[in-house]
Amino acid sequence: MQTELSKTLGVEHAVFGFTPFPAVAAAISRAGGFGVLGAVRYTAPDELKRDLDWIEEHVDGKPYGLDVVMPAKKVEGVTEADVEAMIPETHRQFVRDTLAKYGVPELADGEASGWRITGWMEQVARTQLDVAFDYPIRLLANALGSPPADVVDRAHDRGVLVAALAGSARHAVKHRDAGIDVVVAQGYEAGGHTGEIATMVLTPEVVDAVAPLPVLAAGGIGSGRQAAAALALGAQGVWLGSLWLTVTEADLSSPAVTRKLLAAGSGDTVRSRALTGKPARQLRTEWTDAWDDPHGPGTLPMPLQGLLVAEALTRIQKYEVEPLLGTPVGQIVGRMTAERSVQAVFDDLTRGFEQAVDRINRIAGRSGT
């Protein structure tokens, strides 16, 4: 599964694996792919430094990258407290009522909520980059469009390629014009924030729109056959995220979430604004149903929604309240039926890719290689 982009980055297989877990990112790179560590959960620079140190020690000298979340345009003088003050009391009460309905216990006195939306704020992302650029990362990806121009320049000065996710050809062209090196065409099927165009339609549209820039296909891809299809559509690789949530190296910290993922079918996800205020594909739960109910108050725009629900999600996860318990994941969850190692996933991907290519060769009247 080699392409021009994979050769440029020095990886054996054109499989780019996004994950919030350092152990998974390192295992992806060791297996011959390109591990990309998600940085959004790191609100303290020393925590990111600790995990990048760990990756350096366990990646066996293989290349890897980092994924941050930062807007292209900066909003001056806005603090987290300013944003918190914008949240209506009606929405806070809705959260309290929903948690009470399902008997979700309070956090202990002095215990802070875990995940916060602060990782989405530009000043936090910039501190992440101050740490990351001290390491030999080969790719910087931004999940919220093109990063600011000075960040692109800073990466290029260090020989780091810059990637950005796009849900439409129009967005992809904006990335190209902003100096982005790699466009990730993320289809409707993908987990997390995603647009409304399916991967099969989106990928060739983006390939044609930004040629000759390399494009990675993302969304609903979890087999070698699908990777072969992505390359046939013109992509130079695949960007996989959901598939790694149930590998043995992952640290979801919730056995209940893992059980729900392994039991879910491809129809058990929903694009909901319940998590961050922007449409994000995730497991459908009674929590997402409550927020999507037309009789409720409705979600708030980003980043208000994320700040509003941060403590609630921490409580739901800590006490594993299963009706409300979910996670961002794509429609490929229907193929995630057993816990496997990263290496086992790669063995399956490469075997399926070879079989698909051989099948096409036979159809075309050529012998397989």
mmCIF file of N, CA, C and O in Angstrom, residues 145-147 149 152-153 156 162-166 168-184 205-215:
data_model
loop_
_atom_site.group_PDB
_atom_site.id
_atom_site.type_symbol
_atom_site.label_atom_id
_atom_site.label_comp_id
_atom_site.label_asym_id
_atom_site.label_seq_id
_atom_site.Cartn_x
_atom_site.Cartn_y
_atom_site.Cartn_z
ATOM 1 N N GLY A 145 -10.302 22.941 9.953
ATOM 2 C CA GLY A 145 -9.948 23.750 8.801
ATOM 3 C C GLY A 145 -8.460 24.027 8.735
ATOM 4 O O GLY A 145 -7.646 23.379 9.404
ATOM 5 N N SER A 146 -8.081 25.006 7.922
ATOM 6 C CA SER A 146 -6.672 25.380 7.802
ATOM 7 C C SER A 146 -6.216 26.075 9.077
ATOM 8 O O SER A 146 -6.916 26.937 9.599
ATOM 9 N N PRO A 147 -5.035 25.740 9.583
ATOM 10 C CA PRO A 147 -4.526 26.475 10.737
ATOM 11 C C PRO A 147 -4.106 27.884 10.319
ATOM 12 O O PRO A 147 -3.996 28.187 9.126
ATOM 13 N N ALA A 149 -2.023 31.138 9.242
ATOM 14 C CA ALA A 149 -0.914 31.184 8.287
ATOM 15 C C ALA A 149 0.442 31.096 8.968
ATOM 16 O O ALA A 149 1.367 30.442 8.455
ATOM 17 N N VAL A 152 1.254 27.474 9.695
ATOM 18 C CA VAL A 152 1.668 26.767 8.475
ATOM 19 C C VAL A 152 3.126 27.093 8.161
ATOM 20 O O VAL A 152 3.941 26.203 7.879
ATOM 21 N N ASP A 153 3.472 28.371 8.232
ATOM 22 C CA ASP A 153 4.861 28.774 7.956
ATOM 23 C C ASP A 153 5.827 28.166 8.966
ATOM 24 O O ASP A 153 6.926 27.713 8.598
ATOM 25 N N HIS A 156 6.345 24.531 8.070
ATOM 26 C CA HIS A 156 7.155 24.385 6.862
ATOM 27 C C HIS A 156 8.619 24.723 7.127
ATOM 28 O O HIS A 156 9.526 24.095 6.551
ATOM 29 N N VAL A 162 1.796 19.883 6.465
ATOM 30 C CA VAL A 162 0.570 20.315 7.148
ATOM 31 C C VAL A 162 -0.630 19.725 6.421
ATOM 32 O O VAL A 162 -0.737 19.821 5.195
ATOM 33 N N ALA A 163 -1.516 19.099 7.183
ATOM 34 C CA ALA A 163 -2.739 18.512 6.640
ATOM 35 C C ALA A 163 -3.950 19.179 7.267
ATOM 36 O O ALA A 163 -3.880 19.685 8.393
ATOM 37 N N ALA A 164 -5.052 19.192 6.541
ATOM 38 C CA ALA A 164 -6.303 19.738 7.071
ATOM 39 C C ALA A 164 -7.456 18.895 6.569
ATOM 40 O O ALA A 164 -7.433 18.389 5.439
ATOM 41 N N LEU A 165 -8.472 18.741 7.416
ATOM 42 C CA LEU A 165 -9.641 17.953 7.061
ATOM 43 C C LEU A 165 -10.637 18.810 6.296
ATOM 44 O O LEU A 165 -10.803 19.990 6.587
ATOM 45 N N ALA A 166 -11.300 18.182 5.329
ATOM 46 C CA ALA A 166 -12.291 18.893 4.518
ATOM 47 C C ALA A 166 -13.495 17.999 4.291
ATOM 48 O O ALA A 166 -13.356 16.807 4.023
ATOM 49 N N SER A 168 -15.897 19.050 2.037
ATOM 50 C CA SER A 168 -16.409 19.408 0.716
ATOM 51 C C SER A 168 -15.251 19.849 -0.150
ATOM 52 O O SER A 168 -14.181 20.238 0.347
ATOM 53 N N ALA A 169 -15.444 19.830 -1.467
ATOM 54 C CA ALA A 169 -14.406 20.295 -2.382
ATOM 55 C C ALA A 169 -14.130 21.777 -2.171
ATOM 56 O O ALA A 169 -12.987 22.233 -2.303
ATOM 57 N N ARG A 170 -15.161 22.535 -1.832
ATOM 58 C CA ARG A 170 -14.988 23.963 -1.586
ATOM 59 C C ARG A 170 -14.031 24.208 -0.417
ATOM 60 O O ARG A 170 -13.146 25.065 -0.496
ATOM 61 N N HIS A 171 -14.207 23.459 0.654
ATOM 62 C CA HIS A 171 -13.300 23.587 1.788
ATOM 63 C C HIS A 171 -11.888 23.154 1.401
ATOM 64 O O HIS A 171 -10.902 23.762 1.833
ATOM 65 N N ALA A 172 -11.787 22.103 0.605
ATOM 66 C CA ALA A 172 -10.476 21.603 0.192
ATOM 67 C C ALA A 172 -9.707 22.654 -0.599
ATOM 68 O O ALA A 172 -8.489 22.819 -0.425
ATOM 69 N N VAL A 173 -10.391 23.378 -1.475
ATOM 70 C CA VAL A 173 -9.741 24.433 -2.261
ATOM 71 C C VAL A 173 -9.218 25.538 -1.342
ATOM 72 O O VAL A 173 -8.121 26.081 -1.552
ATOM 73 N N LYS A 174 -9.982 25.870 -0.312
ATOM 74 C CA LYS A 174 -9.517 26.871 0.664
ATOM 75 C C LYS A 174 -8.239 26.397 1.348
ATOM 76 O O LYS A 174 -7.318 27.186 1.581
ATOM 77 N N HIS A 175 -8.184 25.111 1.667
ATOM 78 C CA HIS A 175 -6.966 24.557 2.276
ATOM 79 C C HIS A 175 -5.787 24.685 1.318
ATOM 80 O O HIS A 175 -4.683 25.079 1.722
ATOM 81 N N ARG A 176 -6.007 24.324 0.071
ATOM 82 C CA ARG A 176 -4.936 24.418 -0.923
ATOM 83 C C ARG A 176 -4.420 25.850 -1.015
ATOM 84 O O ARG A 176 -3.206 26.097 -1.018
ATOM 85 N N ASP A 177 -5.340 26.793 -1.066
ATOM 86 C CA ASP A 177 -4.955 28.197 -1.203
ATOM 87 C C ASP A 177 -4.262 28.725 0.045
ATOM 88 O O ASP A 177 -3.547 29.734 -0.013
ATOM 89 N N ALA A 178 -4.465 28.056 1.185
ATOM 90 C CA ALA A 178 -3.818 28.460 2.437
ATOM 91 C C ALA A 178 -2.442 27.827 2.599
ATOM 92 O O ALA A 178 -1.780 28.031 3.626
ATOM 93 N N GLY A 179 -1.994 27.061 1.606
ATOM 94 C CA GLY A 179 -0.668 26.466 1.657
ATOM 95 C C GLY A 179 -0.593 25.107 2.309
ATOM 96 O O GLY A 179 0.497 24.635 2.657
ATOM 97 N N ILE A 180 -1.751 24.450 2.461
ATOM 98 C CA ILE A 180 -1.784 23.119 3.059
ATOM 99 C C ILE A 180 -1.145 22.103 2.105
ATOM 100 O O ILE A 180 -1.283 22.197 0.886
ATOM 101 N N ASP A 181 -0.455 21.110 2.670
ATOM 102 C CA ASP A 181 0.253 20.113 1.859
ATOM 103 C C ASP A 181 -0.561 18.865 1.570
ATOM 104 O O ASP A 181 -0.360 18.215 0.543
ATOM 105 N N VAL A 182 -1.454 18.504 2.483
ATOM 106 C CA VAL A 182 -2.240 17.278 2.368
ATOM 107 C C VAL A 182 -3.676 17.585 2.781
ATOM 108 O O VAL A 182 -3.899 18.205 3.832
ATOM 109 N N VAL A 183 -4.638 17.148 1.982
ATOM 110 C CA VAL A 183 -6.046 17.338 2.322
ATOM 111 C C VAL A 183 -6.645 15.992 2.703
ATOM 112 O O VAL A 183 -6.489 15.000 1.981
ATOM 113 N N VAL A 184 -7.305 15.954 3.837
ATOM 114 C CA VAL A 184 -8.017 14.752 4.279
ATOM 115 C C VAL A 184 -9.487 14.932 3.930
ATOM 116 O O VAL A 184 -10.174 15.779 4.510
ATOM 117 N N GLU A 205 -14.113 14.086 -5.797
ATOM 118 C CA GLU A 205 -14.352 15.522 -5.952
ATOM 119 C C GLU A 205 -13.168 16.319 -5.409
ATOM 120 O O GLU A 205 -12.700 17.276 -6.040
ATOM 121 N N VAL A 206 -12.688 15.939 -4.233
ATOM 122 C CA VAL A 206 -11.573 16.646 -3.617
ATOM 123 C C VAL A 206 -10.284 16.399 -4.398
ATOM 124 O O VAL A 206 -9.482 17.318 -4.613
ATOM 125 N N VAL A 207 -10.060 15.158 -4.825
ATOM 126 C CA VAL A 207 -8.868 14.842 -5.619
ATOM 127 C C VAL A 207 -8.793 15.743 -6.842
ATOM 128 O O VAL A 207 -7.744 16.335 -7.156
ATOM 129 N N ASP A 208 -9.912 15.882 -7.553
ATOM 130 C CA ASP A 208 -9.930 16.712 -8.759
ATOM 131 C C ASP A 208 -9.774 18.197 -8.429
ATOM 132 O O ASP A 208 -9.137 18.945 -9.179
ATOM 133 N N ALA A 209 -10.336 18.613 -7.288
ATOM 134 C CA ALA A 209 -10.341 20.038 -6.946
ATOM 135 C C ALA A 209 -8.968 20.560 -6.552
ATOM 136 O O ALA A 209 -8.664 21.734 -6.798
ATOM 137 N N VAL A 210 -8.134 19.723 -5.936
ATOM 138 C CA VAL A 210 -6.860 20.220 -5.406
ATOM 139 C C VAL A 210 -5.645 19.620 -6.086
ATOM 140 O O VAL A 210 -4.513 19.863 -5.672
ATOM 141 N N ALA A 211 -5.842 18.831 -7.150
ATOM 142 C CA ALA A 211 -4.710 18.214 -7.833
ATOM 143 C C ALA A 211 -3.659 19.273 -8.171
ATOM 144 O O ALA A 211 -4.006 20.398 -8.554
ATOM 145 N N PRO A 212 -2.378 18.952 -7.972
ATOM 146 C CA PRO A 212 -1.805 17.635 -7.663
ATOM 147 C C PRO A 212 -1.546 17.390 -6.173
ATOM 148 O O PRO A 212 -0.777 16.497 -5.838
ATOM 149 N N LEU A 213 -2.146 18.174 -5.274
ATOM 150 C CA LEU A 213 -1.943 17.921 -3.843
ATOM 151 C C LEU A 213 -2.412 16.513 -3.482
ATOM 152 O O LEU A 213 -3.453 16.064 -3.978
ATOM 153 N N PRO A 214 -1.697 15.823 -2.598
ATOM 154 C CA PRO A 214 -2.147 14.501 -2.160
ATOM 155 C C PRO A 214 -3.387 14.606 -1.280
ATOM 156 O O PRO A 214 -3.535 15.542 -0.493
ATOM 157 N N VAL A 215 -4.268 13.631 -1.440
ATOM 158 C CA VAL A 215 -5.519 13.562 -0.683
ATOM 159 C C VAL A 215 -5.572 12.230 0.050
ATOM 160 O O VAL A 215 -5.208 11.183 -0.508
#
